[in-house]
């Protein structure tokens, strides 16, 4: 080999080595950028994990609230009385020791039962009508009592099949079966009867007791109930209205003074507001549950997306060979499942468990195809760079040795 060729070999070798250095240098910033991005993503994953845990805790609380609401719904108006703290009224509808013979007739919350919340709501118009009639007679308006509402409901359920007064509690009471408007008989017809009685005291007394209950100036509180589709010889609805002197009780006839514990005395408008508030309370948890479920799904998607990016980047980093003593990869920690005690008591969305790199375990090696090709390309560049440097240095060294040998012979 001539000196010219030796020098050419040296230059070519140096060119190879420089090319290798450039190839290695081109991948170094990318690796640094990946490392920084991986560190940032792990911090984001911590935050996403906390957000997901909080969303699941909120969902569990909403599920518990729905369970509590469903219990109240199943109790009909007894649930309402429990909600407002009217314990005396609640016991009248739920405790056979209090309601006695009436308890068998009460079917809490059933569609036709007087304890159905919609049926209680329907009584408002009749209590308003009673007060309109009282005002026309110069009497004060009656207030609504929780306890008298419960007594009316229990009595009316019983009277829907017995077509007579239960006479268990010491209250004034009007009953009507299968009337289009109970006040047509209670007030309109019996007012005429009352006037006839006054005008003709020598004639047989005509019924006017319902009318006298309505206009009794001593009464201060009332309750009202409707039992629909009654099973008696009249059919239709059974209507019952109860009357008393006040929350302190007081005999209006023989019987047990009803338990007034916790019973509120409210205007009709205020009582309507209470019913509306309770209805909103019953509806809210279901709507809140839907929002909480969506929040968990959103948090899960965010967590999964960050994790997928970490897995993709980690697959491009040099991976230590983590193995257990048995030669198997370390077990992956999972995130995204509610505790087993929660799953047992509440149906939860089927959120997918995913590996959690924050548990300090190695990441799975699966890489999406596009990212995998990019990683292979970078690996190839690294291999090429090292090989080019090695070959180039060998070529340059060989050329230098040849040139040195030739120079030595020339001098000899």
mmCIF file of C-alpha atoms in Angstrom:
data_model
loop_
_atom_site.group_PDB
_atom_site.id
_atom_site.type_symbol
_atom_site.label_atom_id
_atom_site.label_comp_id
_atom_site.label_asym_id
_atom_site.label_seq_id
_atom_site.Cartn_x
_atom_site.Cartn_y
_atom_site.Cartn_z
ATOM 1 C CA UNK A 1 0.000 0.000 0.000
ATOM 2 C CA UNK A 2 1.469 3.428 -1.032
ATOM 3 C CA UNK A 3 1.635 6.436 1.233
ATOM 4 C CA UNK A 4 -1.190 8.013 -0.698
ATOM 5 C CA UNK A 5 -3.421 5.033 -0.010
ATOM 6 C CA UNK A 6 -2.379 4.978 3.631
ATOM 7 C CA UNK A 7 -3.286 8.605 4.056
ATOM 8 C CA UNK A 8 -6.565 7.967 2.284
ATOM 9 C CA UNK A 9 -7.266 5.109 4.661
ATOM 10 C CA UNK A 10 -6.534 7.354 7.629
ATOM 11 C CA UNK A 11 -8.895 10.040 6.330
ATOM 12 C CA UNK A 12 -11.596 7.496 5.575
ATOM 13 C CA UNK A 13 -11.241 5.963 9.016
ATOM 14 C CA UNK A 14 -11.472 9.349 10.703
ATOM 15 C CA UNK A 15 -14.539 10.144 8.601
ATOM 16 C CA UNK A 16 -16.170 6.900 9.782
ATOM 17 C CA UNK A 17 -15.329 7.703 13.376
ATOM 18 C CA UNK A 18 -16.709 11.235 13.098
ATOM 19 C CA UNK A 19 -19.900 9.879 11.519
ATOM 20 C CA UNK A 20 -20.276 7.500 14.434
ATOM 21 C CA UNK A 21 -19.809 10.305 16.934
ATOM 22 C CA UNK A 22 -22.442 12.362 15.141
ATOM 23 C CA UNK A 23 -24.869 9.386 15.169
ATOM 24 C CA UNK A 24 -24.420 8.910 18.890
ATOM 25 C CA UNK A 25 -24.706 12.621 19.556
ATOM 26 C CA UNK A 26 -27.995 12.818 17.640
ATOM 27 C CA UNK A 27 -29.686 10.299 19.968
ATOM 28 C CA UNK A 28 -28.384 11.771 23.241
ATOM 29 C CA UNK A 29 -30.723 14.827 23.366
ATOM 30 C CA UNK A 30 -33.698 12.603 22.527
ATOM 31 C CA UNK A 31 -32.845 10.326 25.436
ATOM 32 C CA UNK A 32 -32.500 13.313 27.732
ATOM 33 C CA UNK A 33 -35.853 14.702 26.562
ATOM 34 C CA UNK A 34 -37.497 11.311 27.089
ATOM 35 C CA UNK A 35 -36.116 11.047 30.607
ATOM 36 C CA UNK A 36 -37.440 14.501 31.495
ATOM 37 C CA UNK A 37 -40.839 13.725 29.973
ATOM 38 C CA UNK A 38 -40.969 10.380 31.795
ATOM 39 C CA UNK A 39 -40.255 12.061 35.128
ATOM 40 C CA UNK A 40 -42.980 14.665 34.472
ATOM 41 C CA UNK A 41 -45.467 11.989 33.438
ATOM 42 C CA UNK A 42 -44.835 10.024 36.630
ATOM 43 C CA UNK A 43 -45.702 13.124 38.662
ATOM 44 C CA UNK A 44 -48.852 13.536 36.567
ATOM 45 C CA UNK A 45 -49.696 9.901 37.208
ATOM 46 C CA UNK A 46 -49.478 10.475 40.971
ATOM 47 C CA UNK A 47 -51.965 13.321 40.660
ATOM 48 C CA UNK A 48 -54.222 11.286 38.354
ATOM 49 C CA UNK A 49 -54.117 8.404 40.847
ATOM 50 C CA UNK A 50 -55.195 10.711 43.682
ATOM 51 C CA UNK A 51 -57.971 12.178 41.518
ATOM 52 C CA UNK A 52 -59.210 8.687 40.645
ATOM 53 C CA UNK A 53 -59.184 7.615 44.293
ATOM 54 C CA UNK A 54 -61.168 10.703 45.296
ATOM 55 C CA UNK A 55 -63.662 10.174 42.475
ATOM 56 C CA UNK A 56 -64.224 6.595 43.631
ATOM 57 C CA UNK A 57 -64.650 7.710 47.233
ATOM 58 C CA UNK A 58 -67.233 10.257 46.075
ATOM 59 C CA UNK A 59 -69.000 7.568 44.053
ATOM 60 C CA UNK A 60 -69.129 5.293 47.104
ATOM 61 C CA UNK A 61 -70.669 8.115 49.160
ATOM 62 C CA UNK A 62 -73.268 8.754 46.447
ATOM 63 C CA UNK A 63 -74.088 5.035 46.284
ATOM 64 C CA UNK A 64 -74.605 5.019 50.045
ATOM 65 C CA UNK A 65 -76.892 8.061 49.726
ATOM 66 C CA UNK A 66 -78.951 6.302 47.047
ATOM 67 C CA UNK A 67 -79.312 3.301 49.358
ATOM 68 C CA UNK A 68 -80.539 5.520 52.189
ATOM 69 C CA UNK A 69 -82.981 7.307 49.899
ATOM 70 C CA UNK A 70 -84.351 4.024 48.582
ATOM 71 C CA UNK A 71 -85.031 2.937 52.159
ATOM 72 C CA UNK A 72 -87.005 6.137 52.778
ATOM 73 C CA UNK A 73 -88.887 5.756 49.485
ATOM 74 C CA UNK A 74 -89.950 2.244 50.411
ATOM 75 C CA UNK A 75 -91.475 3.593 53.632
ATOM 76 C CA UNK A 76 -93.753 6.030 51.812
ATOM 77 C CA UNK A 77 -94.988 8.861 54.016
ATOM 78 C CA UNK A 78 -93.343 7.208 57.040
ATOM 79 C CA UNK A 79 -90.055 8.029 55.347
ATOM 80 C CA UNK A 80 -91.161 11.652 55.134
ATOM 81 C CA UNK A 81 -92.012 11.732 58.838
ATOM 82 C CA UNK A 82 -88.637 10.193 59.659
ATOM 83 C CA UNK A 83 -86.942 12.810 57.470
ATOM 84 C CA UNK A 84 -88.604 15.744 59.280
ATOM 85 C CA UNK A 85 -88.082 14.194 62.716
ATOM 86 C CA UNK A 86 -91.755 13.520 63.493
ATOM 87 C CA UNK A 87 -91.089 10.365 65.499
ATOM 88 C CA UNK A 88 -94.609 10.138 66.907
ATOM 89 C CA UNK A 89 -96.110 10.167 63.404
ATOM 90 C CA UNK A 90 -93.521 7.624 62.244
ATOM 91 C CA UNK A 91 -94.410 5.207 65.041
ATOM 92 C CA UNK A 92 -98.133 5.454 64.267
ATOM 93 C CA UNK A 93 -97.425 4.070 60.788
ATOM 94 C CA UNK A 94 -94.662 1.585 61.593
ATOM 95 C CA UNK A 95 -95.075 0.291 65.159
ATOM 96 C CA UNK A 96 -97.900 -2.240 65.672
ATOM 97 C CA UNK A 97 -97.685 -1.579 69.404
ATOM 98 C CA UNK A 98 -98.867 1.964 68.639
ATOM 99 C CA UNK A 99 -101.212 1.410 65.699
ATOM 100 C CA UNK A 100 -102.813 -1.760 67.053
ATOM 101 C CA UNK A 101 -105.588 -3.084 64.829
ATOM 102 C CA UNK A 102 -104.741 -0.509 62.163
ATOM 103 C CA UNK A 103 -101.280 -1.947 61.437
ATOM 104 C CA UNK A 104 -102.559 -4.800 59.267
ATOM 105 C CA UNK A 105 -104.297 -2.323 56.946
ATOM 106 C CA UNK A 106 -101.183 -0.190 56.363
ATOM 107 C CA UNK A 107 -99.051 -1.035 53.308
ATOM 108 C CA UNK A 108 -96.312 1.578 53.394
ATOM 109 C CA UNK A 109 -95.832 3.355 50.092
ATOM 110 C CA UNK A 110 -98.091 1.085 48.022
ATOM 111 C CA UNK A 111 -99.720 2.937 45.083
ATOM 112 C CA UNK A 112 -103.272 2.858 46.517
ATOM 113 C CA UNK A 113 -102.288 3.205 50.161
ATOM 114 C CA UNK A 114 -102.822 6.431 52.082
ATOM 115 C CA UNK A 115 -99.095 6.294 52.944
ATOM 116 C CA UNK A 116 -98.096 6.695 49.309
ATOM 117 C CA UNK A 117 -96.294 10.043 48.995
ATOM 118 C CA UNK A 118 -98.241 11.021 45.869
ATOM 119 C CA UNK A 119 -101.511 10.332 47.671
ATOM 120 C CA UNK A 120 -100.424 12.530 50.569
ATOM 121 C CA UNK A 121 -99.519 15.246 48.069
ATOM 122 C CA UNK A 122 -103.039 14.977 46.643
ATOM 123 C CA UNK A 123 -104.584 15.792 50.025
ATOM 124 C CA UNK A 124 -103.293 19.379 49.970
ATOM 125 C CA UNK A 125 -106.146 20.613 47.782
ATOM 126 C CA UNK A 126 -108.725 19.239 50.217
ATOM 127 C CA UNK A 127 -107.130 20.826 53.283
ATOM 128 C CA UNK A 128 -107.048 24.135 51.418
ATOM 129 C CA UNK A 129 -110.716 23.742 50.574
ATOM 130 C CA UNK A 130 -111.529 23.056 54.222
ATOM 131 C CA UNK A 131 -109.808 26.295 55.239
ATOM 132 C CA UNK A 132 -111.648 28.205 52.504
ATOM 133 C CA UNK A 133 -114.933 26.947 53.943
ATOM 134 C CA UNK A 134 -113.873 27.817 57.507
ATOM 135 C CA UNK A 135 -112.940 31.355 56.497
ATOM 136 C CA UNK A 136 -116.343 31.721 54.871
ATOM 137 C CA UNK A 137 -117.862 30.765 58.249
ATOM 138 C CA UNK A 138 -115.650 33.246 60.107
ATOM 139 C CA UNK A 139 -113.400 30.564 61.583
ATOM 140 C CA UNK A 140 -109.603 30.466 61.771
ATOM 141 C CA UNK A 141 -107.579 28.349 59.382
ATOM 142 C CA UNK A 142 -106.428 24.943 60.518
ATOM 143 C CA UNK A 143 -102.697 24.157 60.648
ATOM 144 C CA UNK A 144 -101.310 20.856 59.398
ATOM 145 C CA UNK A 145 -99.931 18.433 61.992
ATOM 146 C CA UNK A 146 -97.554 15.559 61.161
ATOM 147 C CA UNK A 147 -99.178 13.376 63.787
ATOM 148 C CA UNK A 148 -102.715 14.087 62.569
ATOM 149 C CA UNK A 149 -101.588 13.358 58.996
ATOM 150 C CA UNK A 150 -100.281 9.962 60.177
ATOM 151 C CA UNK A 151 -103.482 9.253 62.147
ATOM 152 C CA UNK A 152 -105.581 10.149 59.099
ATOM 153 C CA UNK A 153 -103.515 7.798 56.928
ATOM 154 C CA UNK A 154 -103.700 4.878 59.345
ATOM 155 C CA UNK A 155 -107.416 5.374 60.006
ATOM 156 C CA UNK A 156 -108.273 5.814 56.328
ATOM 157 C CA UNK A 157 -106.374 2.667 55.329
ATOM 158 C CA UNK A 158 -108.359 0.706 57.922
ATOM 159 C CA UNK A 159 -111.681 2.342 57.006
ATOM 160 C CA UNK A 160 -111.128 1.640 53.302
ATOM 161 C CA UNK A 161 -112.195 -1.949 54.010
ATOM 162 C CA UNK A 162 -114.317 -1.563 57.168
ATOM 163 C CA UNK A 163 -116.482 1.461 56.119
ATOM 164 C CA UNK A 164 -116.603 2.790 59.674
ATOM 165 C CA UNK A 165 -114.513 4.857 62.074
ATOM 166 C CA UNK A 166 -111.551 3.053 63.615
ATOM 167 C CA UNK A 167 -112.043 4.919 66.931
ATOM 168 C CA UNK A 168 -108.508 4.081 68.096
ATOM 169 C CA UNK A 169 -107.121 7.577 68.524
ATOM 170 C CA UNK A 170 -108.784 10.502 70.279
ATOM 171 C CA UNK A 171 -109.385 12.809 67.317
ATOM 172 C CA UNK A 172 -112.303 14.321 65.468
ATOM 173 C CA UNK A 173 -112.745 12.607 62.109
ATOM 174 C CA UNK A 174 -114.711 12.835 58.870
ATOM 175 C CA UNK A 175 -114.866 9.882 56.473
ATOM 176 C CA UNK A 176 -116.264 9.546 52.963
ATOM 177 C CA UNK A 177 -116.343 6.670 50.468
ATOM 178 C CA UNK A 178 -116.446 6.891 46.686
ATOM 179 C CA UNK A 179 -117.278 10.611 46.528
ATOM 180 C CA UNK A 180 -116.284 12.857 43.651
ATOM 181 C CA UNK A 181 -115.792 15.592 46.276
ATOM 182 C CA UNK A 182 -116.107 14.649 49.949
ATOM 183 C CA UNK A 183 -116.996 18.234 50.903
ATOM 184 C CA UNK A 184 -120.161 18.009 48.825
ATOM 185 C CA UNK A 185 -121.538 15.702 51.477
ATOM 186 C CA UNK A 186 -119.564 16.826 54.513
ATOM 187 C CA UNK A 187 -120.213 20.528 54.079
ATOM 188 C CA UNK A 188 -122.760 21.425 51.412
ATOM 189 C CA UNK A 189 -125.366 18.768 52.175
ATOM 190 C CA UNK A 190 -124.829 18.729 55.933
ATOM 191 C CA UNK A 191 -124.913 22.518 56.231
ATOM 192 C CA UNK A 192 -128.391 22.331 54.753
ATOM 193 C CA UNK A 193 -129.181 19.538 57.206
ATOM 194 C CA UNK A 194 -127.865 21.659 60.092
ATOM 195 C CA UNK A 195 -129.999 24.610 59.094
ATOM 196 C CA UNK A 196 -133.028 22.322 58.800
ATOM 197 C CA UNK A 197 -132.326 20.912 62.273
ATOM 198 C CA UNK A 198 -132.179 24.404 63.741
ATOM 199 C CA UNK A 199 -135.354 25.432 61.979
ATOM 200 C CA UNK A 200 -137.246 22.240 62.831
ATOM 201 C CA UNK A 201 -136.139 21.030 66.256
ATOM 202 C CA UNK A 202 -139.234 18.896 66.479
ATOM 203 C CA UNK A 203 -138.268 16.917 63.378
ATOM 204 C CA UNK A 204 -135.917 13.911 63.301
ATOM 205 C CA UNK A 205 -132.332 15.054 63.512
ATOM 206 C CA UNK A 206 -130.528 14.999 60.173
ATOM 207 C CA UNK A 207 -126.825 14.218 59.991
ATOM 208 C CA UNK A 208 -124.640 17.313 60.365
ATOM 209 C CA UNK A 209 -121.607 16.077 62.356
ATOM 210 C CA UNK A 210 -119.145 16.338 59.470
ATOM 211 C CA UNK A 211 -120.207 19.930 58.881
ATOM 212 C CA UNK A 212 -119.814 20.741 62.570
ATOM 213 C CA UNK A 213 -116.276 19.279 62.561
ATOM 214 C CA UNK A 214 -115.333 21.488 59.633
ATOM 215 C CA UNK A 215 -116.561 24.704 61.265
ATOM 216 C CA UNK A 216 -115.598 23.857 64.852
ATOM 217 C CA UNK A 217 -113.802 26.965 66.077
ATOM 218 C CA UNK A 218 -111.989 25.056 68.824
ATOM 219 C CA UNK A 219 -110.104 22.861 66.390
ATOM 220 C CA UNK A 220 -106.619 24.126 65.540
ATOM 221 C CA UNK A 221 -104.860 21.328 63.622
ATOM 222 C CA UNK A 222 -105.816 18.813 60.975
ATOM 223 C CA UNK A 223 -104.636 15.951 58.815
ATOM 224 C CA UNK A 224 -106.021 14.391 55.649
ATOM 225 C CA UNK A 225 -105.631 11.080 53.796
ATOM 226 C CA UNK A 226 -106.764 9.351 50.609
ATOM 227 C CA UNK A 227 -106.841 5.585 50.036
ATOM 228 C CA UNK A 228 -107.497 4.787 46.382
ATOM 229 C CA UNK A 229 -109.405 1.857 44.841
ATOM 230 C CA UNK A 230 -110.916 0.840 48.155
ATOM 231 C CA UNK A 231 -112.033 -2.728 48.674
ATOM 232 C CA UNK A 232 -115.516 -2.171 50.090
ATOM 233 C CA UNK A 233 -119.100 -2.107 48.892
ATOM 234 C CA UNK A 234 -118.728 1.476 47.660
ATOM 235 C CA UNK A 235 -115.376 1.158 45.879
ATOM 236 C CA UNK A 236 -113.518 4.237 44.683
ATOM 237 C CA UNK A 237 -111.508 6.421 47.045
ATOM 238 C CA UNK A 238 -111.775 6.579 50.797
ATOM 239 C CA UNK A 239 -111.243 10.096 52.199
ATOM 240 C CA UNK A 240 -110.422 10.818 55.817
ATOM 241 C CA UNK A 241 -109.845 14.097 57.664
ATOM 242 C CA UNK A 242 -108.761 14.343 61.281
ATOM 243 C CA UNK A 243 -109.126 17.288 63.690
ATOM 244 C CA UNK A 244 -107.721 18.185 67.108
ATOM 245 C CA UNK A 245 -107.305 21.133 69.452
ATOM 246 C CA UNK A 246 -103.529 21.421 69.177
ATOM 247 C CA UNK A 247 -100.217 19.632 69.566
ATOM 248 C CA UNK A 248 -100.837 19.267 73.292
ATOM 249 C CA UNK A 249 -103.648 16.903 72.405
ATOM 250 C CA UNK A 250 -106.942 16.771 74.189
ATOM 251 C CA UNK A 251 -109.857 14.413 74.054
ATOM 252 C CA UNK A 252 -112.415 14.907 71.342
ATOM 253 C CA UNK A 253 -113.818 11.447 71.873
ATOM 254 C CA UNK A 254 -112.813 8.321 73.730
ATOM 255 C CA UNK A 255 -109.566 6.782 72.577
ATOM 256 C CA UNK A 256 -105.790 7.100 72.800
ATOM 257 C CA UNK A 257 -104.202 10.519 72.584
ATOM 258 C CA UNK A 258 -101.921 10.254 69.545
ATOM 259 C CA UNK A 259 -98.184 10.644 70.084
ATOM 260 C CA UNK A 260 -97.235 14.225 69.234
ATOM 261 C CA UNK A 261 -93.471 13.699 69.681
ATOM 262 C CA UNK A 262 -91.644 15.706 67.023
ATOM 263 C CA UNK A 263 -94.908 16.687 65.362
ATOM 264 C CA UNK A 264 -94.727 20.055 63.622
ATOM 265 C CA UNK A 265 -97.627 22.450 63.198
ATOM 266 C CA UNK A 266 -97.340 24.104 59.816
ATOM 267 C CA UNK A 267 -99.421 26.250 57.515
ATOM 268 C CA UNK A 268 -100.628 24.408 54.432
ATOM 269 C CA UNK A 269 -98.232 26.365 52.205
ATOM 270 C CA UNK A 270 -95.307 25.572 54.476
ATOM 271 C CA UNK A 271 -96.297 21.923 54.534
ATOM 272 C CA UNK A 272 -96.375 21.884 50.744
ATOM 273 C CA UNK A 273 -92.872 23.386 50.757
ATOM 274 C CA UNK A 274 -91.753 20.601 53.101
ATOM 275 C CA UNK A 275 -93.143 17.950 50.764
ATOM 276 C CA UNK A 276 -91.430 19.564 47.758
ATOM 277 C CA UNK A 277 -88.150 19.738 49.651
ATOM 278 C CA UNK A 278 -88.424 16.072 50.549
ATOM 279 C CA UNK A 279 -89.223 15.114 46.956
ATOM 280 C CA UNK A 280 -86.121 17.017 45.800
ATOM 281 C CA UNK A 281 -84.083 15.247 48.489
ATOM 282 C CA UNK A 282 -85.273 11.871 47.168
ATOM 283 C CA UNK A 283 -84.434 12.769 43.566
ATOM 284 C CA UNK A 284 -81.007 14.330 44.157
ATOM 285 C CA UNK A 285 -78.902 11.226 44.954
ATOM 286 C CA UNK A 286 -79.816 9.498 41.693
ATOM 287 C CA UNK A 287 -78.748 12.547 39.680
ATOM 288 C CA UNK A 288 -75.623 12.930 41.840
ATOM 289 C CA UNK A 289 -74.782 9.254 41.310
ATOM 290 C CA UNK A 290 -74.759 9.711 37.535
ATOM 291 C CA UNK A 291 -72.394 12.687 37.858
ATOM 292 C CA UNK A 292 -70.112 10.702 40.207
ATOM 293 C CA UNK A 293 -70.004 7.756 37.812
ATOM 294 C CA UNK A 294 -69.013 10.061 34.965
ATOM 295 C CA UNK A 295 -66.295 11.599 37.151
ATOM 296 C CA UNK A 296 -64.810 8.164 37.850
ATOM 297 C CA UNK A 297 -64.874 7.270 34.153
ATOM 298 C CA UNK A 298 -63.163 10.547 33.234
ATOM 299 C CA UNK A 299 -60.499 10.095 35.921
ATOM 300 C CA UNK A 300 -59.918 6.493 34.816
ATOM 301 C CA UNK A 301 -59.414 7.544 31.183
ATOM 302 C CA UNK A 302 -56.952 10.238 32.244
ATOM 303 C CA UNK A 303 -55.026 7.771 34.395
ATOM 304 C CA UNK A 304 -54.922 5.172 31.619
ATOM 305 C CA UNK A 305 -53.754 7.722 29.048
ATOM 306 C CA UNK A 306 -50.847 8.922 31.198
ATOM 307 C CA UNK A 307 -49.894 5.350 32.039
ATOM 308 C CA UNK A 308 -49.877 4.334 28.369
ATOM 309 C CA UNK A 309 -47.513 7.206 27.560
ATOM 310 C CA UNK A 310 -45.205 6.198 30.427
ATOM 311 C CA UNK A 311 -45.170 2.616 29.202
ATOM 312 C CA UNK A 312 -44.312 3.723 25.681
ATOM 313 C CA UNK A 313 -41.452 5.970 26.834
ATOM 314 C CA UNK A 314 -40.132 3.456 29.360
ATOM 315 C CA UNK A 315 -39.863 0.803 26.649
ATOM 316 C CA UNK A 316 -37.334 3.040 24.855
ATOM 317 C CA UNK A 317 -35.121 3.331 27.955
ATOM 318 C CA UNK A 318 -32.482 0.720 28.890
ATOM 319 C CA UNK A 319 -34.361 -1.817 31.006
ATOM 320 C CA UNK A 320 -32.623 -3.572 33.945
ATOM 321 C CA UNK A 321 -33.342 -7.282 34.120
ATOM 322 C CA UNK A 322 -35.560 -7.270 37.232
ATOM 323 C CA UNK A 323 -36.407 -10.814 38.191
ATOM 324 C CA UNK A 324 -37.629 -12.372 41.354
ATOM 325 C CA UNK A 325 -35.822 -15.190 43.133
ATOM 326 C CA UNK A 326 -37.976 -17.631 41.209
ATOM 327 C CA UNK A 327 -36.938 -16.066 37.900
ATOM 328 C CA UNK A 328 -40.274 -14.395 37.252
ATOM 329 C CA UNK A 329 -40.852 -10.651 36.661
ATOM 330 C CA UNK A 330 -42.024 -8.730 39.743
ATOM 331 C CA UNK A 331 -45.805 -8.693 40.190
ATOM 332 C CA UNK A 332 -47.455 -5.568 38.817
ATOM 333 C CA UNK A 333 -49.422 -3.391 41.228
ATOM 334 C CA UNK A 334 -52.930 -2.534 40.061
ATOM 335 C CA UNK A 335 -54.945 0.644 40.406
ATOM 336 C CA UNK A 336 -58.547 1.372 39.651
ATOM 337 C CA UNK A 337 -60.488 -1.199 41.705
ATOM 338 C CA UNK A 338 -62.647 -0.357 44.704
ATOM 339 C CA UNK A 339 -61.923 -2.255 47.944
ATOM 340 C CA UNK A 340 -63.546 -5.677 48.022
ATOM 341 C CA UNK A 341 -65.880 -4.629 50.833
ATOM 342 C CA UNK A 342 -67.210 -1.845 48.640
ATOM 343 C CA UNK A 343 -67.644 -4.071 45.608
ATOM 344 C CA UNK A 344 -69.614 -6.548 47.688
ATOM 345 C CA UNK A 345 -72.178 -4.029 48.841
ATOM 346 C CA UNK A 346 -72.497 -1.801 45.798
ATOM 347 C CA UNK A 347 -72.590 -2.429 42.079
ATOM 348 C CA UNK A 348 -69.812 -0.367 40.520
ATOM 349 C CA UNK A 349 -68.821 0.324 36.906
ATOM 350 C CA UNK A 350 -66.406 -2.243 35.483
ATOM 351 C CA UNK A 351 -63.329 -0.035 35.445
ATOM 352 C CA UNK A 352 -60.293 -1.779 33.922
ATOM 353 C CA UNK A 353 -57.358 -2.427 36.225
ATOM 354 C CA UNK A 354 -54.053 -1.164 34.835
ATOM 355 C CA UNK A 355 -50.436 -1.537 35.975
ATOM 356 C CA UNK A 356 -49.247 1.257 38.231
ATOM 357 C CA UNK A 357 -45.583 2.200 37.715
ATOM 358 C CA UNK A 358 -45.743 4.350 40.836
ATOM 359 C CA UNK A 359 -45.758 1.156 42.889
ATOM 360 C CA UNK A 360 -42.009 0.860 42.140
ATOM 361 C CA UNK A 361 -42.372 -2.157 39.894
ATOM 362 C CA UNK A 362 -41.046 -2.673 36.381
ATOM 363 C CA UNK A 363 -43.220 -1.583 33.491
ATOM 364 C CA UNK A 364 -44.758 -3.999 30.987
ATOM 365 C CA UNK A 365 -42.782 -4.395 27.758
ATOM 366 C CA UNK A 366 -45.665 -4.060 25.291
ATOM 367 C CA UNK A 367 -45.092 -1.108 22.936
ATOM 368 C CA UNK A 368 -47.457 0.285 20.284
ATOM 369 C CA UNK A 369 -46.092 -0.460 16.788
ATOM 370 C CA UNK A 370 -45.241 3.122 15.757
ATOM 371 C CA UNK A 371 -43.405 3.814 18.993
ATOM 372 C CA UNK A 372 -41.654 0.460 18.711
ATOM 373 C CA UNK A 373 -40.334 1.305 15.251
ATOM 374 C CA UNK A 374 -39.049 4.631 16.584
ATOM 375 C CA UNK A 375 -37.256 2.862 19.427
ATOM 376 C CA UNK A 376 -35.688 0.377 17.033
ATOM 377 C CA UNK A 377 -34.509 3.217 14.820
ATOM 378 C CA UNK A 378 -32.815 4.915 17.763
ATOM 379 C CA UNK A 379 -31.228 1.652 18.853
ATOM 380 C CA UNK A 380 -29.957 1.145 15.299
ATOM 381 C CA UNK A 381 -28.460 4.627 15.292
ATOM 382 C CA UNK A 382 -26.656 3.849 18.529
ATOM 383 C CA UNK A 383 -25.287 0.558 17.158
ATOM 384 C CA UNK A 384 -24.250 2.221 13.915
ATOM 385 C CA UNK A 385 -22.513 5.042 15.797
ATOM 386 C CA UNK A 386 -20.468 2.677 17.964
ATOM 387 C CA UNK A 387 -19.616 0.441 15.000
ATOM 388 C CA UNK A 388 -18.658 3.398 12.822
ATOM 389 C CA UNK A 389 -16.352 4.782 15.497
ATOM 390 C CA UNK A 390 -14.741 1.362 15.982
ATOM 391 C CA UNK A 391 -14.277 0.672 12.273
ATOM 392 C CA UNK A 392 -13.097 4.214 11.606
ATOM 393 C CA UNK A 393 -10.489 4.112 14.371
ATOM 394 C CA UNK A 394 -9.275 0.726 13.186
ATOM 395 C CA UNK A 395 -8.985 2.003 9.633
ATOM 396 C CA UNK A 396 -7.172 5.139 10.748
ATOM 397 C CA UNK A 397 -4.822 3.119 12.944
ATOM 398 C CA UNK A 398 -4.109 0.686 10.110
ATOM 399 C CA UNK A 399 -3.396 3.533 7.726
ATOM 400 C CA UNK A 400 -1.113 5.196 10.268
ATOM 401 C CA UNK A 401 0.868 2.006 10.828
ATOM 402 C CA UNK A 402 1.250 1.496 7.101
ATOM 403 C CA UNK A 403 2.385 5.072 6.592
ATOM 404 C CA UNK A 404 4.864 4.771 9.458
ATOM 405 C CA UNK A 405 6.320 1.556 8.038
ATOM 406 C CA UNK A 406 6.734 3.076 4.631
ATOM 407 C CA UNK A 407 8.406 6.159 6.054
ATOM 408 C CA UNK A 408 10.827 3.985 7.990
ATOM 409 C CA UNK A 409 11.825 2.005 4.862
ATOM 410 C CA UNK A 410 12.426 5.170 2.894
ATOM 411 C CA UNK A 411 14.769 6.456 5.579
ATOM 412 C CA UNK A 412 16.647 3.135 5.515
#
